[in-house]
Amino acid sequence: MKKIKVLYAEDEPFLARIVFDGLSSSGYEVNLALDGQLAWMQFQENKPDICILDIMMPQKDGYTLAAEIRKSDPNIPIIFLSAKALTEDVVMGFKSGGNDYLKKPFSIDELLVRMESLLKRFGHTQKDETAMVRKYEFRSCELDALTQKLKTSVGEYSLSYKETILLELLLKNRNNILEREHALIKIWGEDSFYNGRSMDVFMAHLRKLLKTEPEIQIMSLRGVGYKLIC
Amino acid sequence: MKKIKVLYAEDEPFLARIVFDGLSSSGYEVNLALDGQLAWMQFQENKPDICILDIMMPQKDGYTLAAEIRKSDPNIPIIFLSAKALTEDVVMGFKSGGNDYLKKPFSIDELLVRMESLLKRFGHTQKDETAMVRKYEFRSCELDALTQKLKTSVGEYSLSYKETILLELLLKNRNNILEREHALIKIWGEDSFYNGRSMDVFMAHLRKLLKTEPEIQIMSLRGVGYKLIC
DNA sequence: CTGAAGATTTAACCTTAATTAACCGAGCTT
DNA sequence: AAGCTCGGTTAATTAAGGTTAAATCTTCAG
């Protein structure tokens, strides 16, 4: 099945990487543009199926870009990203042709949900199956991220939403580093003190659930992040 | 088939976006005007098939606008939107040439129903067939959203209006997140405390009806929304 | 116009996810 | 080794949502 092409215009490199990774691993083909001018060029070249535009960018701001894109293709869905959340911004975004408006910080899942709903509305009926199956086997355990069930050698548990996403993230990077900051932004949309502490608590939950498995271990790399050994 | 053109005059940007999206995705071609003056200009330019006018707007209020429009075209359906719900306002609305009157907050579906009924009355006979069929099969169940009937493995139930829309929304996003806020705005027109609680009650209804189906489950994602697993 | 049935909302009480707080220990820094 | 920061862990708190029942609003037959 052909991948859906996303044009993503964002000048903040750290955030850009996270979102890029998130979208890629959800099966989208992402073109990242680091400023508005580049974005416009990439748009003409790549003919994306959906655009995600940061408002504040060097060279050309998101509104102007959107208006240009809209003129060239009246039927492409556009999502704005913005740090500001003032009503006039929303109006502005709307006038220039945007279809949805996400205020930072946002989590990847929030963005994915909006994208899917817009794509559906604009008649892109993808949904490749791989994006729907979210099952992971590791050692004698199994996580079904859709139903939020974790099976270990001693039993089956129902996980909460955030526990599930966190474990899924660890599994996607199994035997590899999951950066703390990366996880925080993926799940909470921002890296703040309390979100960090909250994640620590979830980590403790997961460790408790998995401590029956001798071959599985969540290591922590001080100052960096975590590594799931399995 | 040619799209039906709607002139929508509304100065409240957040609502405007929601309604605009809702109408667009139902197959209408929408012209949004952010004040009464602009609306009048757009009316002359675009020759819409139906007008939806907010009462309170800068530059020119909805009544005055309606009267002008009515003078120019005696046969166009006009729907008023208003925060106030006093009888004299309704009278005023009808006097100035309106054909229907909706008080805020209203849900998109309510508006769609009124529009369709007015359009039919005024002889616009569009409505492509695909938009009319609202049947969903899932596992051993079946929902017909038009007749509001739900068939499960143990029997057939008549659902209420809101139960139906809620289940339909869940089904449209099956195995995916249905954002709580999104559902509230779709069904009730706004996201308030009591609407939220009301939705919870409907959710309990649906869960009760579906609890005979072992493979169907409505999961809740705290702080985010719901997910229908099937 | 009235009352009954059904739909929806409001209320009350309860469960649990998620956040915040508090306290602790391991490792890095100087 | 003292001091500091990061993260582990557990407990307390907050707030979202589940559930059930009562109140209210609608509709429609009689």
Short mmCIF file of C-alpha atoms (C1' of nucleotides) in Angstrom, two decimals:
data_model
loop_
_atom_site.label_atom_id
_atom_site.label_comp_id
_atom_site.label_asym_id
_atom_site.label_seq_id
_atom_site.Cartn_x
_atom_site.Cartn_y
_atom_site.Cartn_z
CA MET A 1 0.00 0.00 0.00
CA LYS A 2 1.24 3.46 -0.82
CA LYS A 3 2.26 5.57 2.08
CA ILE A 4 0.57 8.85 2.78
CA LYS A 5 2.87 11.80 2.23
CA VAL A 6 3.13 14.47 4.86
CA LEU A 7 4.73 17.84 4.51
CA TYR A 8 5.93 18.96 7.90
CA ALA A 9 7.26 22.49 8.26
CA GLU A 10 8.97 23.15 11.58
CA ASP A 11 12.02 25.19 12.49
CA GLU A 12 12.57 23.90 15.98
CA PRO A 13 14.94 21.01 15.39
CA PHE A 14 14.39 19.06 18.55
CA LEU A 15 10.64 18.96 18.24
CA ALA A 16 10.99 18.34 14.54
CA ARG A 17 12.91 15.15 15.09
CA ILE A 18 10.43 13.80 17.60
CA VAL A 19 7.45 14.48 15.39
CA PHE A 20 9.27 13.20 12.35
CA ASP A 21 10.04 9.93 14.12
CA GLY A 22 6.53 9.63 15.46
CA LEU A 23 4.91 10.10 12.09
CA SER A 24 7.39 7.86 10.31
CA SER A 25 6.87 5.03 12.74
CA SER A 26 3.13 5.38 12.24
CA GLY A 27 3.63 4.66 8.58
CA TYR A 28 3.65 8.10 7.04
CA GLU A 29 6.21 9.32 4.56
CA VAL A 30 7.38 12.59 6.01
CA ASN A 31 9.06 15.50 4.31
CA LEU A 32 10.55 17.84 6.81
CA ALA A 33 11.14 21.45 5.87
CA LEU A 34 13.10 23.69 8.22
CA ASP A 35 11.64 26.97 7.10
CA GLY A 36 8.67 28.31 5.21
CA GLN A 37 10.54 28.91 2.02
CA LEU A 38 11.88 25.37 1.85
CA ALA A 39 8.46 24.05 2.74
CA TRP A 40 6.94 25.76 -0.25
CA MET A 41 9.54 24.27 -2.53
CA GLN A 42 9.04 20.83 -1.10
CA PHE A 43 5.33 21.19 -1.45
CA GLN A 44 5.58 21.84 -5.18
CA GLU A 45 8.03 19.03 -5.63
CA ASN A 46 6.48 16.30 -3.53
CA LYS A 47 2.73 16.85 -3.78
CA PRO A 48 1.97 15.80 -0.21
CA ASP A 49 -1.40 14.50 0.95
CA ILE A 50 -1.50 16.57 4.12
CA CYS A 51 0.41 19.53 5.54
CA ILE A 52 1.44 20.25 9.09
CA LEU A 53 2.73 23.78 9.45
CA ASP A 54 4.31 25.57 12.34
CA ILE A 55 3.13 29.18 12.49
CA MET A 56 6.32 30.90 13.40
CA MET A 57 9.08 30.08 10.97
CA PRO A 58 11.93 31.97 9.39
CA GLN A 59 11.64 33.09 5.76
CA LYS A 60 7.92 32.57 5.43
CA ASP A 61 5.39 32.17 8.20
CA GLY A 62 2.86 29.39 8.38
CA TYR A 63 -0.15 31.53 7.45
CA THR A 64 1.38 32.84 4.27
CA LEU A 65 2.55 29.40 3.37
CA ALA A 66 -0.89 27.95 3.99
CA ALA A 67 -2.53 30.55 1.81
CA GLU A 68 -0.17 29.72 -1.03
CA ILE A 69 -0.68 26.03 -0.62
CA ARG A 70 -4.41 26.48 -0.46
CA LYS A 71 -4.35 28.45 -3.68
CA SER A 72 -2.44 25.72 -5.41
CA ASP A 73 -4.55 22.88 -4.01
CA PRO A 74 -7.93 23.75 -2.52
CA ASN A 75 -8.45 20.23 -1.24
CA ILE A 76 -5.44 19.44 0.87
CA PRO A 77 -5.87 19.23 4.63
CA ILE A 78 -3.73 21.66 6.62
CA ILE A 79 -3.01 21.53 10.32
CA PHE A 80 -1.40 24.45 12.12
CA LEU A 81 0.91 24.16 15.07
CA SER A 82 1.30 27.11 17.35
CA ALA A 83 2.70 28.08 20.69
CA LYS A 84 0.25 30.90 20.99
CA ALA A 85 -3.38 30.08 21.56
CA LEU A 86 -5.04 33.40 21.10
CA THR A 87 -8.33 33.50 19.33
CA GLU A 88 -7.10 35.88 16.69
CA ASP A 89 -4.47 33.36 15.74
CA VAL A 90 -7.13 30.79 15.26
CA VAL A 91 -9.09 33.15 13.05
CA MET A 92 -6.00 33.96 11.11
CA GLY A 93 -5.18 30.31 10.67
CA PHE A 94 -8.67 29.60 9.62
CA LYS A 95 -8.80 32.44 7.11
CA SER A 96 -5.62 31.36 5.47
CA GLY A 97 -7.14 28.01 4.84
CA GLY A 98 -6.24 25.76 7.77
CA ASN A 99 -8.45 22.87 8.74
CA ASP A 100 -7.27 22.25 12.25
CA TYR A 101 -5.25 24.00 14.88
CA LEU A 102 -3.08 22.37 17.52
CA LYS A 103 -1.48 24.35 20.27
CA LYS A 104 1.91 23.43 21.61
CA PRO A 105 2.65 21.45 23.59
CA PHE A 106 0.80 18.60 22.00
CA SER A 107 1.47 14.89 22.09
CA ILE A 108 2.15 12.83 19.02
CA ASP A 109 -0.97 10.83 19.57
CA GLU A 110 -3.05 13.97 19.61
CA LEU A 111 -1.56 14.93 16.29
CA LEU A 112 -2.07 11.48 14.83
CA VAL A 113 -5.71 11.48 15.81
CA ARG A 114 -6.31 14.83 14.14
CA MET A 115 -4.46 13.77 11.03
CA GLU A 116 -6.44 10.61 10.66
CA SER A 117 -9.71 12.35 11.13
CA LEU A 118 -8.84 15.01 8.55
CA LEU A 119 -7.54 12.46 6.07
CA LYS A 120 -10.69 10.45 6.42
CA ARG A 121 -12.77 13.53 5.82
CA PHE A 122 -10.81 14.47 2.75
CA GLY A 123 -11.32 11.05 1.34
CA HIS A 124 -7.94 9.49 1.92
CA THR A 125 -8.96 6.11 3.02
CA GLN A 126 -5.67 4.55 3.91
CA LYS A 127 -5.32 2.89 7.26
CA ASP A 128 -2.66 0.45 6.38
CA GLU A 129 -3.01 -2.63 8.50
CA THR A 130 0.38 -2.38 10.12
CA ALA A 131 -0.68 0.84 11.77
CA MET A 132 -3.63 -0.96 13.31
CA VAL A 133 -1.83 -3.97 14.72
CA ARG A 134 0.03 -2.97 17.76
CA LYS A 135 1.13 -6.26 19.26
CA TYR A 136 4.56 -6.86 20.69
CA GLU A 137 6.11 -10.13 21.84
CA PHE A 138 9.13 -10.07 24.05
CA ARG A 139 10.53 -13.07 25.87
CA SER A 140 7.55 -14.74 27.50
CA CYS A 141 5.52 -11.57 27.48
CA GLU A 142 3.11 -9.97 25.11
CA LEU A 143 1.69 -6.50 24.87
CA ASP A 144 -1.40 -5.66 22.86
CA ALA A 145 -1.33 -1.91 22.77
CA LEU A 146 -4.78 -1.68 21.24
CA THR A 147 -6.58 -3.50 24.01
CA GLN A 148 -4.02 -2.36 26.58
CA LYS A 149 -3.36 -5.88 27.83
CA LEU A 150 -0.03 -7.15 29.03
CA LYS A 151 0.54 -10.88 29.36
CA THR A 152 3.50 -12.05 31.39
CA SER A 153 4.54 -15.48 32.51
CA VAL A 154 2.46 -15.10 35.65
CA GLY A 155 -0.71 -13.51 34.37
CA GLU A 156 -2.50 -10.93 32.34
CA TYR A 157 -2.87 -7.31 33.32
CA SER A 158 -4.97 -4.45 32.02
CA LEU A 159 -2.78 -1.42 31.67
CA SER A 160 -3.88 2.17 31.81
CA TYR A 161 -3.59 4.35 28.74
CA LYS A 162 -0.34 6.00 29.69
CA GLU A 163 1.25 2.85 31.00
CA THR A 164 0.50 1.30 27.64
CA ILE A 165 2.03 4.08 25.59
CA LEU A 166 5.10 4.15 27.76
CA LEU A 167 5.66 0.41 27.49
CA GLU A 168 5.01 0.57 23.77
CA LEU A 169 7.66 3.23 23.43
CA LEU A 170 10.13 1.12 25.35
CA LEU A 171 9.34 -1.82 23.12
CA LYS A 172 9.75 0.15 19.94
CA ASN A 173 13.25 0.91 21.12
CA ARG A 174 13.93 -2.42 22.75
CA ASN A 175 17.56 -2.99 23.61
CA ASN A 176 18.08 0.55 22.58
CA ILE A 177 18.04 3.87 24.28
CA LEU A 178 14.73 5.58 24.80
CA GLU A 179 15.60 9.15 25.61
CA ARG A 180 13.81 10.54 28.59
CA GLU A 181 13.05 13.81 26.89
CA HIS A 182 11.81 12.01 23.83
CA ALA A 183 9.38 9.90 25.81
CA LEU A 184 8.10 12.90 27.72
CA ILE A 185 7.37 14.85 24.59
CA LYS A 186 5.76 11.86 22.93
CA ILE A 187 3.42 11.19 25.80
CA TRP A 188 2.84 14.54 27.47
CA GLY A 189 3.80 16.95 24.75
CA GLU A 190 6.36 18.68 26.90
CA ASP A 191 9.24 18.01 29.19
CA SER A 192 8.42 19.60 32.52
CA PHE A 193 9.38 18.74 36.04
CA TYR A 194 6.05 17.23 37.05
CA ASN A 195 5.57 15.29 33.86
CA GLY A 196 8.97 13.83 34.50
CA ARG A 197 8.05 12.75 37.99
CA SER A 198 4.82 11.35 36.70
CA MET A 199 6.69 9.26 34.20
CA ASP A 200 8.94 7.97 36.96
CA VAL A 201 5.89 6.71 38.75
CA PHE A 202 4.69 4.88 35.64
CA MET A 203 8.14 3.44 35.21
CA ALA A 204 7.93 2.07 38.73
CA HIS A 205 4.55 0.48 37.87
CA LEU A 206 5.98 -1.21 34.82
CA ARG A 207 9.01 -2.44 36.69
CA LYS A 208 6.79 -3.95 39.34
CA LEU A 209 4.70 -5.74 36.73
CA LEU A 210 7.77 -7.05 34.96
CA LYS A 211 9.84 -8.04 37.95
CA THR A 212 8.60 -11.62 37.63
CA GLU A 213 10.48 -11.84 34.34
CA PRO A 214 14.12 -12.53 35.04
CA GLU A 215 15.23 -11.83 31.50
CA ILE A 216 13.50 -8.51 31.14
CA GLN A 217 14.82 -5.38 32.70
CA ILE A 218 14.27 -1.69 32.42
CA MET A 219 17.63 -0.06 32.85
CA SER A 220 17.95 3.60 33.43
CA LEU A 221 20.72 5.67 32.00
CA ARG A 222 21.16 8.58 34.29
CA GLY A 223 20.67 11.87 32.52
CA VAL A 224 19.82 10.18 29.26
CA GLY A 225 16.87 7.86 29.43
CA TYR A 226 15.95 4.21 29.59
CA LYS A 227 16.79 0.97 27.92
CA LEU A 228 14.52 -2.06 27.90
CA ILE A 229 16.63 -5.21 27.94
CA CYS A 230 14.84 -8.26 26.64
CA MET B 1 -23.15 16.30 -8.58
CA LYS B 2 -22.80 20.01 -7.89
CA LYS B 3 -22.31 20.97 -4.31
CA ILE B 4 -24.84 23.08 -2.51
CA LYS B 5 -23.47 26.50 -1.62
CA VAL B 6 -23.89 27.80 1.89
CA LEU B 7 -23.29 31.31 3.11
CA TYR B 8 -22.34 31.19 6.76
CA ALA B 9 -22.03 34.45 8.65
CA GLU B 10 -20.44 34.08 12.06
CA ASP B 11 -18.01 36.23 14.02
CA GLU B 12 -17.06 33.77 16.72
CA PRO B 13 -14.00 32.06 15.30
CA PHE B 14 -13.99 28.88 17.33
CA LEU B 15 -17.57 28.05 16.55
CA ALA B 16 -17.04 29.13 12.98
CA ARG B 17 -14.32 26.58 12.49
CA ILE B 18 -16.34 23.74 13.91
CA VAL B 19 -19.39 24.52 11.84
CA PHE B 20 -17.36 25.16 8.74
CA ASP B 21 -15.65 21.80 9.04
CA GLY B 22 -18.88 20.02 9.83
CA LEU B 23 -20.67 21.42 6.82
CA SER B 24 -17.73 20.89 4.51
CA SER B 25 -17.39 17.29 5.49
CA SER B 26 -21.09 16.79 4.87
CA GLY B 27 -20.54 17.83 1.31
CA TYR B 28 -21.53 21.47 1.30
CA GLU B 29 -19.50 24.25 -0.21
CA VAL B 30 -19.23 26.81 2.55
CA ASN B 31 -18.48 30.52 2.33
CA LEU B 32 -17.63 31.94 5.69
CA ALA B 33 -18.08 35.62 6.40
CA LEU B 34 -16.73 37.05 9.64
CA ASP B 35 -19.08 39.98 9.85
CA GLY B 36 -22.39 41.12 8.43
CA GLN B 37 -20.87 43.49 5.94
CA LEU B 38 -18.62 40.84 4.46
CA ALA B 39 -21.51 38.43 4.42
CA TRP B 40 -23.55 40.75 2.28
CA MET B 41 -20.72 41.12 -0.19
CA GLN B 42 -20.18 37.39 -0.33
CA PHE B 43 -23.86 36.87 -0.84
CA GLN B 44 -23.92 39.04 -3.95
CA GLU B 45 -20.81 37.46 -5.29
CA ASN B 46 -21.45 33.79 -4.64
CA LYS B 47 -25.20 33.37 -4.99
CA PRO B 48 -25.51 30.76 -2.25
CA ASP B 49 -28.35 28.23 -2.03
CA ILE B 50 -28.92 28.71 1.68
CA CYS B 51 -27.87 31.21 4.35
CA ILE B 52 -26.94 30.61 7.96
CA LEU B 53 -26.69 33.87 9.86
CA ASP B 54 -25.56 34.66 13.35
CA ILE B 55 -27.70 37.40 14.88
CA MET B 56 -25.09 39.37 16.70
CA MET B 57 -22.30 40.41 14.42
CA PRO B 58 -20.11 43.45 13.98
CA GLN B 59 -20.88 45.85 11.11
CA LYS B 60 -24.33 44.54 10.34
CA ASP B 61 -26.58 42.39 12.49
CA GLY B 62 -28.23 39.23 11.28
CA TYR B 63 -31.76 40.64 11.05
CA THR B 64 -30.77 43.53 8.84
CA LEU B 65 -28.68 41.26 6.71
CA ALA B 66 -31.54 38.80 6.35
CA ALA B 67 -33.92 41.53 5.28
CA GLU B 68 -31.52 42.66 2.59
CA ILE B 69 -30.94 39.14 1.40
CA ARG B 70 -34.66 38.45 1.36
CA LYS B 71 -35.25 41.53 -0.73
CA SER B 72 -32.73 40.39 -3.25
CA ASP B 73 -33.89 36.77 -3.33
CA PRO B 74 -37.35 35.95 -1.94
CA ASN B 75 -36.77 32.23 -2.34
CA ILE B 76 -33.62 31.48 -0.43
CA PRO B 77 -33.82 29.61 2.88
CA ILE B 78 -32.39 31.49 5.86
CA ILE B 79 -31.52 30.01 9.24
CA PHE B 80 -30.72 32.21 12.22
CA LEU B 81 -28.30 31.35 14.96
CA SER B 82 -28.60 33.06 18.28
CA ALA B 83 -27.36 32.91 21.83
CA LYS B 84 -30.56 34.46 23.09
CA ALA B 85 -33.71 32.41 23.02
CA LEU B 86 -36.40 34.91 23.82
CA THR B 87 -39.64 34.60 21.96
CA GLU B 88 -39.50 38.13 20.68
CA ASP B 89 -36.19 37.37 19.07
CA VAL B 90 -37.73 34.44 17.31
CA VAL B 91 -40.58 36.62 16.12
CA MET B 92 -38.11 39.24 15.00
CA GLY B 93 -36.22 36.55 13.15
CA PHE B 94 -39.24 35.36 11.26
CA LYS B 95 -40.35 38.90 10.52
CA SER B 96 -37.08 39.78 8.90
CA GLY B 97 -37.44 36.84 6.62
CA GLY B 98 -35.88 33.89 8.41
CA ASN B 99 -37.15 30.38 7.92
CA ASP B 100 -35.71 28.72 10.96
CA TYR B 101 -34.16 29.64 14.25
CA LEU B 102 -31.50 27.71 16.15
CA LYS B 103 -30.32 28.66 19.59
CA LYS B 104 -26.71 28.26 20.60
CA PRO B 105 -25.24 25.95 21.54
CA PHE B 106 -26.47 23.65 18.87
CA SER B 107 -24.91 20.53 17.47
CA ILE B 108 -23.77 20.16 13.91
CA ASP B 109 -26.18 17.35 13.37
CA GLU B 110 -29.09 19.48 14.47
CA LEU B 111 -28.06 22.14 12.01
CA LEU B 112 -27.68 19.59 9.22
CA VAL B 113 -31.13 18.22 9.84
CA ARG B 114 -32.70 21.69 9.67
CA MET B 115 -30.77 22.58 6.57
CA GLU B 116 -31.83 19.44 4.80
CA SER B 117 -35.42 19.92 5.67
CA LEU B 118 -35.39 23.54 4.48
CA LEU B 119 -33.56 22.69 1.30
CA LYS B 120 -36.06 20.00 0.54
CA ARG B 121 -38.90 22.41 1.19
CA PHE B 122 -37.34 24.95 -1.15
CA GLY B 123 -36.93 22.38 -3.84
CA HIS B 124 -33.25 21.59 -3.65
CA THR B 125 -33.17 17.87 -4.10
CA GLN B 126 -29.55 16.90 -3.72
CA LYS B 127 -28.33 14.53 -1.02
CA ASP B 128 -26.21 11.96 -2.69
CA GLU B 129 -27.05 8.44 -1.68
CA THR B 130 -23.81 7.66 0.10
CA ALA B 131 -24.50 10.35 2.64
CA MET B 132 -27.86 8.81 3.41
CA VAL B 133 -26.72 5.30 4.15
CA ARG B 134 -25.57 5.06 7.68
CA LYS B 135 -25.27 1.38 8.36
CA TYR B 136 -22.43 -0.16 10.28
CA GLU B 137 -21.56 -3.80 10.80
CA PHE B 138 -19.21 -4.75 13.55
CA ARG B 139 -18.58 -8.27 14.80
CA SER B 140 -22.00 -9.81 15.20
CA CYS B 141 -23.70 -6.47 15.58
CA GLU B 142 -25.25 -3.98 13.26
CA LEU B 143 -26.22 -0.37 13.67
CA ASP B 144 -28.57 1.43 11.36
CA ALA B 145 -28.16 5.03 12.36
CA LEU B 146 -31.09 6.21 10.29
CA THR B 147 -33.69 4.00 11.90
CA GLN B 148 -31.77 4.06 15.20
CA LYS B 149 -31.77 0.30 15.51
CA LEU B 150 -28.99 -1.72 17.01
CA LYS B 151 -28.89 -5.45 16.42
CA THR B 152 -26.67 -7.54 18.66
CA SER B 153 -26.24 -11.26 19.00
CA VAL B 154 -29.02 -11.36 21.58
CA GLY B 155 -31.63 -9.03 20.12
CA GLU B 156 -32.57 -5.78 18.55
CA TYR B 157 -32.84 -2.50 20.39
CA SER B 158 -34.25 0.88 19.53
CA LEU B 159 -31.76 3.52 20.47
CA SER B 160 -32.48 7.11 21.31
CA TYR B 161 -31.19 9.87 19.09
CA LYS B 162 -28.14 10.70 21.13
CA GLU B 163 -27.28 7.10 21.85
CA THR B 164 -27.27 6.55 18.12
CA ILE B 165 -25.01 9.43 17.24
CA LEU B 166 -22.62 8.54 20.00
CA LEU B 167 -22.36 4.95 18.86
CA GLU B 168 -22.03 6.10 15.28
CA LEU B 169 -19.14 8.34 16.25
CA LEU B 170 -17.46 5.48 18.05
CA LEU B 171 -17.92 3.31 15.00
CA LYS B 172 -16.53 5.89 12.65
CA ASN B 173 -13.39 5.78 14.73
CA ARG B 174 -13.45 2.11 15.55
CA ASN B 175 -10.21 0.80 17.04
CA ASN B 176 -9.12 4.35 17.17
CA ILE B 177 -9.37 7.22 19.55
CA LEU B 178 -12.55 9.23 19.68
CA GLU B 179 -11.61 12.39 21.49
CA ARG B 180 -13.97 13.28 24.28
CA GLU B 181 -14.02 16.94 23.34
CA HIS B 182 -14.69 16.11 19.75
CA ALA B 183 -17.63 13.91 20.60
CA LEU B 184 -19.10 16.52 22.92
CA ILE B 185 -18.90 19.23 20.32
CA LYS B 186 -20.35 16.97 17.66
CA ILE B 187 -23.30 15.90 19.76
CA TRP B 188 -24.03 18.76 22.11
CA GLY B 189 -22.39 21.67 20.36
CA GLU B 190 -20.17 22.48 23.31
CA ASP B 191 -17.91 20.90 25.86
CA SER B 192 -19.34 21.73 29.27
CA PHE B 193 -19.35 19.92 32.57
CA TYR B 194 -22.92 18.71 32.43
CA ASN B 195 -22.79 17.67 28.82
CA GLY B 196 -19.79 15.63 29.77
CA ARG B 197 -21.66 13.92 32.56
CA SER B 198 -24.58 13.35 30.26
CA MET B 199 -22.33 11.67 27.76
CA ASP B 200 -21.00 9.45 30.52
CA VAL B 201 -24.52 8.28 31.15
CA PHE B 202 -25.04 7.44 27.50
CA MET B 203 -21.75 5.66 27.47
CA ALA B 204 -22.98 3.51 30.34
CA HIS B 205 -26.14 2.73 28.34
CA LEU B 206 -24.13 1.62 25.35
CA ARG B 207 -21.81 -0.45 27.47
CA LYS B 208 -24.76 -2.20 29.03
CA LEU B 209 -26.26 -3.00 25.64
CA LEU B 210 -22.96 -4.28 24.32
CA LYS B 211 -21.86 -6.27 27.30
CA THR B 212 -23.30 -9.42 25.77
CA GLU B 213 -20.67 -9.14 23.04
CA PRO B 214 -17.41 -10.51 24.34
CA GLU B 215 -15.36 -9.15 21.47
CA ILE B 216 -16.64 -5.61 21.64
CA GLN B 217 -15.49 -3.21 24.24
CA ILE B 218 -15.62 0.49 24.86
CA MET B 219 -12.40 1.44 26.54
CA SER B 220 -11.90 4.80 28.08
CA LEU B 221 -8.68 6.70 27.85
CA ARG B 222 -8.67 8.95 30.82
CA GLY B 223 -8.33 12.59 29.88
CA VAL B 224 -8.38 11.80 26.19
CA GLY B 225 -11.49 10.01 25.08
CA TYR B 226 -12.78 6.59 24.14
CA LYS B 227 -11.80 3.70 21.97
CA LEU B 228 -14.23 1.15 20.60
CA ILE B 229 -12.50 -2.17 20.24
CA CYS B 230 -14.14 -4.51 17.77
"C1'" DC C 1 -55.28 20.52 27.75
"C1'" DT C 2 -53.57 16.61 30.39
"C1'" DG C 3 -51.02 12.75 31.63
"C1'" DA C 4 -48.05 8.95 30.52
"C1'" DA C 5 -43.92 7.25 28.27
"C1'" DG C 6 -39.68 8.07 26.81
"C1'" DA C 7 -35.48 10.91 26.36
"C1'" DT C 8 -32.18 13.63 28.52
"C1'" DT C 9 -30.11 15.98 32.31
"C1'" DT C 10 -28.76 16.55 37.00
"C1'" DA C 11 -27.31 14.62 41.27
"C1'" DA C 12 -25.04 11.64 44.39
"C1'" DC C 13 -21.86 8.44 45.52
"C1'" DC C 14 -17.96 5.56 44.24
"C1'" DT C 15 -13.69 3.74 41.80
"C1'" DT C 16 -9.39 4.40 39.96
"C1'" DA C 17 -5.96 6.86 36.78
"C1'" DA C 18 -2.84 10.35 37.08
"C1'" DT C 19 -0.47 13.84 39.44
"C1'" DT C 20 1.92 15.73 43.25
"C1'" DA C 21 4.52 15.26 47.46
"C1'" DA C 22 7.83 13.38 50.41
"C1'" DC C 23 11.61 10.88 51.46
"C1'" DC C 24 15.51 8.07 50.09
"C1'" DG C 25 19.72 6.39 47.89
"C1'" DA C 26 23.08 6.09 44.10
"C1'" DG C 27 26.36 8.26 41.47
"C1'" DC C 28 28.76 12.45 39.80
"C1'" DT C 29 31.45 16.78 40.99
"C1'" DT C 30 34.71 19.30 43.27
"C1'" DA D 1 33.90 13.00 51.70
"C1'" DA D 2 30.39 16.73 51.38
"C1'" DG D 3 27.09 18.32 48.51
"C1'" DC D 4 24.15 18.04 44.56
"C1'" DT D 5 21.20 16.27 41.16
"C1'" DC D 6 18.69 12.60 39.19
"C1'" DG D 7 15.75 9.15 39.53
"C1'" DG D 8 13.30 5.18 42.63
"C1'" DT D 9 9.62 4.34 45.47
"C1'" DT D 10 5.58 4.82 48.16
"C1'" DA D 11 1.89 7.42 49.85
"C1'" DA D 12 -1.42 11.20 49.58
"C1'" DT D 13 -4.18 14.01 46.80
"C1'" DT D 14 -6.87 15.39 42.88
"C1'" DA D 15 -9.85 14.93 39.36
"C1'" DA D 16 -11.92 11.95 35.50
"C1'" DG D 17 -15.11 9.06 34.73
"C1'" DG D 18 -18.59 4.79 36.13
"C1'" DT D 19 -22.95 3.84 37.78
"C1'" DT D 20 -27.47 4.35 39.37
"C1'" DA D 21 -31.38 6.88 40.55
"C1'" DA D 22 -34.13 10.92 40.68
"C1'" DA D 23 -35.60 15.11 38.43
"C1'" DT D 24 -36.92 17.43 34.41
"C1'" DC D 25 -38.10 18.10 29.83
"C1'" DT D 26 -40.61 16.49 25.40
"C1'" DT D 27 -43.77 14.46 22.81
"C1'" DC D 28 -47.85 12.72 21.62
"C1'" DA D 29 -52.22 10.18 22.26
"C1'" DG D 30 -56.55 10.82 24.06
#
